[in-house]
mmCIF file of C-alpha atoms in Angstrom:
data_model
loop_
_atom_site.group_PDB
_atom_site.id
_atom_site.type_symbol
_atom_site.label_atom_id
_atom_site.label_comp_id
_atom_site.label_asym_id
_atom_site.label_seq_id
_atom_site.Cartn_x
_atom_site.Cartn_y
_atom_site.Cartn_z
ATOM 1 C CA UNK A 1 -13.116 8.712 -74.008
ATOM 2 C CA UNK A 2 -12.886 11.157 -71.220
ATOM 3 C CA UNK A 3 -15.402 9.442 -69.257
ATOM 4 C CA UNK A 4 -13.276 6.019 -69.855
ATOM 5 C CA UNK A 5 -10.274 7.781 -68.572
ATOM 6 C CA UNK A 6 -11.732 9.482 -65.360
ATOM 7 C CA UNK A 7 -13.100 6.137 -64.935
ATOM 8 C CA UNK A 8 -9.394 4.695 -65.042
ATOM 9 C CA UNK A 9 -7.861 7.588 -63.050
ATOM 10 C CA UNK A 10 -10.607 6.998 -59.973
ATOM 11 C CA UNK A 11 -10.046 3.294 -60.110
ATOM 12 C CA UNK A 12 -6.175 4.039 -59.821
ATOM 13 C CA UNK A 13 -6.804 5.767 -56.638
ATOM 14 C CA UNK A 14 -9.119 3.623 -55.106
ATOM 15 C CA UNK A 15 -6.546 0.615 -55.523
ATOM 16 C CA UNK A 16 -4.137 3.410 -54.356
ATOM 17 C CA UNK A 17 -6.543 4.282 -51.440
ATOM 18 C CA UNK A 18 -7.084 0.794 -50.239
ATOM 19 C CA UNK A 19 -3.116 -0.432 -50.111
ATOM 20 C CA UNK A 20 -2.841 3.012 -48.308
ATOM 21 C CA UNK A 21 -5.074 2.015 -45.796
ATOM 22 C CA UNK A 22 -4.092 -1.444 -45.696
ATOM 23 C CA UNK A 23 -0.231 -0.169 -44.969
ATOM 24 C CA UNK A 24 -1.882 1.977 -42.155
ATOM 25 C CA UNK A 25 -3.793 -0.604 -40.225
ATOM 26 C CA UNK A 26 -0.565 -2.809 -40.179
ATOM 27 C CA UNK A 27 0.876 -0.159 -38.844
ATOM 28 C CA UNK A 28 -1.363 0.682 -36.442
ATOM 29 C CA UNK A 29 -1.694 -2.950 -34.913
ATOM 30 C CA UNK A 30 1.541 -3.286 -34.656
ATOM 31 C CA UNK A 31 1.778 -0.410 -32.373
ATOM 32 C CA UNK A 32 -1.279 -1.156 -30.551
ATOM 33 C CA UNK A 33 0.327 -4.991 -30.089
ATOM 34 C CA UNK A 34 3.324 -2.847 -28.838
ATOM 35 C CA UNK A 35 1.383 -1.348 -26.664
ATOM 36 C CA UNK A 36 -0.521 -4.081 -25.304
ATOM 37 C CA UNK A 37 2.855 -6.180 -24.544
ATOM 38 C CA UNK A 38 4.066 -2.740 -22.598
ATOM 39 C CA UNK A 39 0.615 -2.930 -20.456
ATOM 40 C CA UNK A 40 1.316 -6.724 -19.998
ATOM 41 C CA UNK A 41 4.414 -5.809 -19.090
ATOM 42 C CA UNK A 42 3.917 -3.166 -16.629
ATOM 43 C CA UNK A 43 0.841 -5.539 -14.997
ATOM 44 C CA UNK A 44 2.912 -9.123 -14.633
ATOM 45 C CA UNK A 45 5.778 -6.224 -12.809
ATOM 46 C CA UNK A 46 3.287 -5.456 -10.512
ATOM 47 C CA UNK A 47 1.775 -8.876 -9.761
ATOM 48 C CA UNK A 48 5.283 -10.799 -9.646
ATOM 49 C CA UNK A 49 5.873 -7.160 -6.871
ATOM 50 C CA UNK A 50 2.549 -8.954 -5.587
ATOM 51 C CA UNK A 51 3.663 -11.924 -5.135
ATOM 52 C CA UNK A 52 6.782 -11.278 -3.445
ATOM 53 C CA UNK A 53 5.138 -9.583 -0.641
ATOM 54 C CA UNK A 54 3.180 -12.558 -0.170
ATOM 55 C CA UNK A 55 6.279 -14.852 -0.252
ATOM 56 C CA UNK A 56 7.366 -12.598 2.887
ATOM 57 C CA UNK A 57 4.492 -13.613 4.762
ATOM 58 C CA UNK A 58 1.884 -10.602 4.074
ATOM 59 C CA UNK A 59 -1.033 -12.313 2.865
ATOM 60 C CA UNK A 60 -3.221 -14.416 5.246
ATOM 61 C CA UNK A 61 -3.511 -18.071 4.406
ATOM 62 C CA UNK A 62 -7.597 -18.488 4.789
ATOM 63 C CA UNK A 63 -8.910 -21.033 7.539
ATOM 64 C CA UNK A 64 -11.883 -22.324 7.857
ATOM 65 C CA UNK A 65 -14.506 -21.485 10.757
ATOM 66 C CA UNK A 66 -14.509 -24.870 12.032
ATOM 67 C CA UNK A 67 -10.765 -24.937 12.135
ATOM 68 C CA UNK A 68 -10.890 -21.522 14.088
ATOM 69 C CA UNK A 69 -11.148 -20.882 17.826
ATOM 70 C CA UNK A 70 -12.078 -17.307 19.160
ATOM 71 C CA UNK A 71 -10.565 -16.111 22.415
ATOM 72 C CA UNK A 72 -12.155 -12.679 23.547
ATOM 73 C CA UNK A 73 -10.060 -10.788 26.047
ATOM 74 C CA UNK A 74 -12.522 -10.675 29.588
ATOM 75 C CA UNK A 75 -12.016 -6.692 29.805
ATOM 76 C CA UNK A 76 -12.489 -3.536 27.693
ATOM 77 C CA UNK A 77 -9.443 -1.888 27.402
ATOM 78 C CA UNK A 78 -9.201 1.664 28.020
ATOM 79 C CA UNK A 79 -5.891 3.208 26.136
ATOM 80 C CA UNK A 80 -4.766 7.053 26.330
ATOM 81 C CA UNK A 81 -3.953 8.334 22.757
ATOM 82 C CA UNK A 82 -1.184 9.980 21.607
ATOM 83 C CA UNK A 83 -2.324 13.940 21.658
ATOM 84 C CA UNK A 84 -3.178 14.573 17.863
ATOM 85 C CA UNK A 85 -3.599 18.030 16.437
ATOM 86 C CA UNK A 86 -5.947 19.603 18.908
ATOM 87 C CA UNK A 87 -3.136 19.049 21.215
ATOM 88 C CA UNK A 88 -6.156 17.364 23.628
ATOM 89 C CA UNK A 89 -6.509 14.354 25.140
ATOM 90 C CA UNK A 90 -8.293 11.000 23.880
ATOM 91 C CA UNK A 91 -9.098 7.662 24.533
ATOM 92 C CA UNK A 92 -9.963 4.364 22.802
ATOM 93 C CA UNK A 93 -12.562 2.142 24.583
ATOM 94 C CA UNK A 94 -12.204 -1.303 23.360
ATOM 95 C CA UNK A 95 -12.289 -5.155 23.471
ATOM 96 C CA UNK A 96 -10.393 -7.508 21.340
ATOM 97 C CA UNK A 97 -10.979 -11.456 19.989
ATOM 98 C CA UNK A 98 -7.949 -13.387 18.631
ATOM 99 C CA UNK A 99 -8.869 -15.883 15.930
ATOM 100 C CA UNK A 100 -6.488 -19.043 16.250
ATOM 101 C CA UNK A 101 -6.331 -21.812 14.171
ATOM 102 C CA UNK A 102 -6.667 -24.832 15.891
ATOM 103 C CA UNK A 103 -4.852 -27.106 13.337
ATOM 104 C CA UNK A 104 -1.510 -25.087 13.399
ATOM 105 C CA UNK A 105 0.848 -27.311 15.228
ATOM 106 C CA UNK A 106 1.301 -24.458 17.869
ATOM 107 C CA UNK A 107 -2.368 -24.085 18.749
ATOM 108 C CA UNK A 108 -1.413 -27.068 21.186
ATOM 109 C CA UNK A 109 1.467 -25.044 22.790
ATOM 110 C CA UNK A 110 -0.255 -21.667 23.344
ATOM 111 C CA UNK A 111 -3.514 -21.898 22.679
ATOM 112 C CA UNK A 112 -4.796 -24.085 25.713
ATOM 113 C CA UNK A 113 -2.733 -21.594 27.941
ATOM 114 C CA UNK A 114 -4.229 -18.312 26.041
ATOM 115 C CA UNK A 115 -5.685 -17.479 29.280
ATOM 116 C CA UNK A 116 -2.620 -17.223 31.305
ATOM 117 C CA UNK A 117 -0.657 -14.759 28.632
ATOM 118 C CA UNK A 118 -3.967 -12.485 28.412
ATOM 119 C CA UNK A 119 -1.765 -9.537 30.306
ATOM 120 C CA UNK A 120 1.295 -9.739 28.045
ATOM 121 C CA UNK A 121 -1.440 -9.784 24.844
ATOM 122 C CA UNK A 122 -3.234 -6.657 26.790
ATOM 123 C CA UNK A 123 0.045 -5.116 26.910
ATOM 124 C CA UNK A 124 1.033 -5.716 23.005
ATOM 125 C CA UNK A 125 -2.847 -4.303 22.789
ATOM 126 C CA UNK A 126 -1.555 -1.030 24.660
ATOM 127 C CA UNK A 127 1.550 -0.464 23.313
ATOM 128 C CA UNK A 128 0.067 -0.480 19.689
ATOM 129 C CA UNK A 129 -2.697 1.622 20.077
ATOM 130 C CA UNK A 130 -1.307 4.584 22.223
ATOM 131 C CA UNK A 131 1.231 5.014 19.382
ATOM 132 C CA UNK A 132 -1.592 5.846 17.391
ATOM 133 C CA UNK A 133 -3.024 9.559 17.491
ATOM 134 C CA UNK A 134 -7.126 10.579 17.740
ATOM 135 C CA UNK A 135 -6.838 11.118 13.957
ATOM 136 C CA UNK A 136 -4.903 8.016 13.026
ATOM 137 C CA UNK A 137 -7.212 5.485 15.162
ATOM 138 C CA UNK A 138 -9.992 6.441 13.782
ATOM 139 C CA UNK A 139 -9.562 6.395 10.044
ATOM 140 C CA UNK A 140 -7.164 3.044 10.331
ATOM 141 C CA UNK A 141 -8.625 0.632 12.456
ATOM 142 C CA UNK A 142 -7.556 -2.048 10.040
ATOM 143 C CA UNK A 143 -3.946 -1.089 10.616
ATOM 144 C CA UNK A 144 -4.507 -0.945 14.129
ATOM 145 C CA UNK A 145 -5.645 -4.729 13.940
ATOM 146 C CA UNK A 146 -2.692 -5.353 11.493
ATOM 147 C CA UNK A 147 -0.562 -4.354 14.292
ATOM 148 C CA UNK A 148 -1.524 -5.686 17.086
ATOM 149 C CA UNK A 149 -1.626 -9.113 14.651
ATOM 150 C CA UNK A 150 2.272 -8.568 13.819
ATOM 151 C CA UNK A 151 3.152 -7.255 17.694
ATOM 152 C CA UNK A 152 1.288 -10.316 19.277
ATOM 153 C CA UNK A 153 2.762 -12.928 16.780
ATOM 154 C CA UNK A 154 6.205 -11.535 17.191
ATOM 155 C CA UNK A 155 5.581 -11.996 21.195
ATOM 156 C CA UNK A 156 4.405 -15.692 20.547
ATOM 157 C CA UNK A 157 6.789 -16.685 17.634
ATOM 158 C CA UNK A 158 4.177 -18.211 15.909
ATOM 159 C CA UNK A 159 1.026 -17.294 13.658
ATOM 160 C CA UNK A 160 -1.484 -19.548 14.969
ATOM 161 C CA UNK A 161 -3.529 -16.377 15.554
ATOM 162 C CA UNK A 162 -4.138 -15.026 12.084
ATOM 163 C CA UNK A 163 -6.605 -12.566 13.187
ATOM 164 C CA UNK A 164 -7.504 -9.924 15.917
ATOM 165 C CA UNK A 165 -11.044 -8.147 15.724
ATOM 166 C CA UNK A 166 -12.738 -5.153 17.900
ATOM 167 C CA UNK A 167 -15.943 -6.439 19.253
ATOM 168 C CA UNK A 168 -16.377 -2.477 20.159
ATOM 169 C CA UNK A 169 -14.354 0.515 19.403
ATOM 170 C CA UNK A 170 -15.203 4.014 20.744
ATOM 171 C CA UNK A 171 -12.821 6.686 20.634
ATOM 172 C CA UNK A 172 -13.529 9.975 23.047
#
């Protein structure tokens, strides 16, 4: 009889075990669903903060290479540096390509005539880069280029150059 009732008493508490654990796991997926929505949440914020940037012009649109026309600039450049924490002076050394895309409808306006703005481009060239200290040029060439993008399609009114490149860069 007493083995009958232990018997009873275990199987009690296994039952009780498993609706224990059952309560638990709903429990716990509910909170982990919770949680999941929050990190959905938190990533569409980010992408729609994405997005918006793009909407304001920040991401390139891609063009293809046979839609693209590269104008290099006939001279190096050489460009005094703002004096950085050595207090010293540097220079950049370099030459710059514009990308243009020849099927933007003001490739036709400024693009054939490239050759007679290259001073005002050199200019928007110099003007970025001596803002920029030995430090700063060196670890963010990208921005450099990001600049002189922004300066030189501000000058033009028009982004039928989406891209300026450093055939060489030396800084002293």
């Amino acid at each position: 009889m007493k083995r009958n009732l232990l018997s009873i008493i275990i199987l009690a508490l296994l039952i009780v075990n498993i609706v224990l654990t059952t309560i638990m796991m709903m429990n716990v997926s509910k909170a982990s669903a919770k949680t999941g929505e929050l990190v959905a949440a938190i990533a569409n914020s980010l992408n729609l903060e994405l997005s918006s940037g793009a909407e304001a012009g920040a991401v390139k649109e891609e063009v293809a290479m046979e839609d693209t026309s590269v104008y290099k600039i006939p001279d190096q450049m050489t460009i005094p540096l703002m004096p950085g924490e050595d207090g010293k002076s540097h220079f950049c050394l370099v030459s710059v390509a514009l990308s243009m895309n020849t099927k933007h409808d003001d490739y036709e306006t400024y693009g054939a005539s490239i050759a007679d703005k290259v001073d005002l481009i050199k200019q928007c060239v110099l003007d970025v880069i001596k803002g920029y200290t030995f430090e700063e040029a060196q670890a963010n060439t990208d921005m450099m280029r990001e600049d002189i993008l922004k300066s030189i399609q501000k000058m033009y009114g028009s982004d039928f150059i989406y891209q300026v490149s450093f055939s060489d860069i030396l800084f002293q």
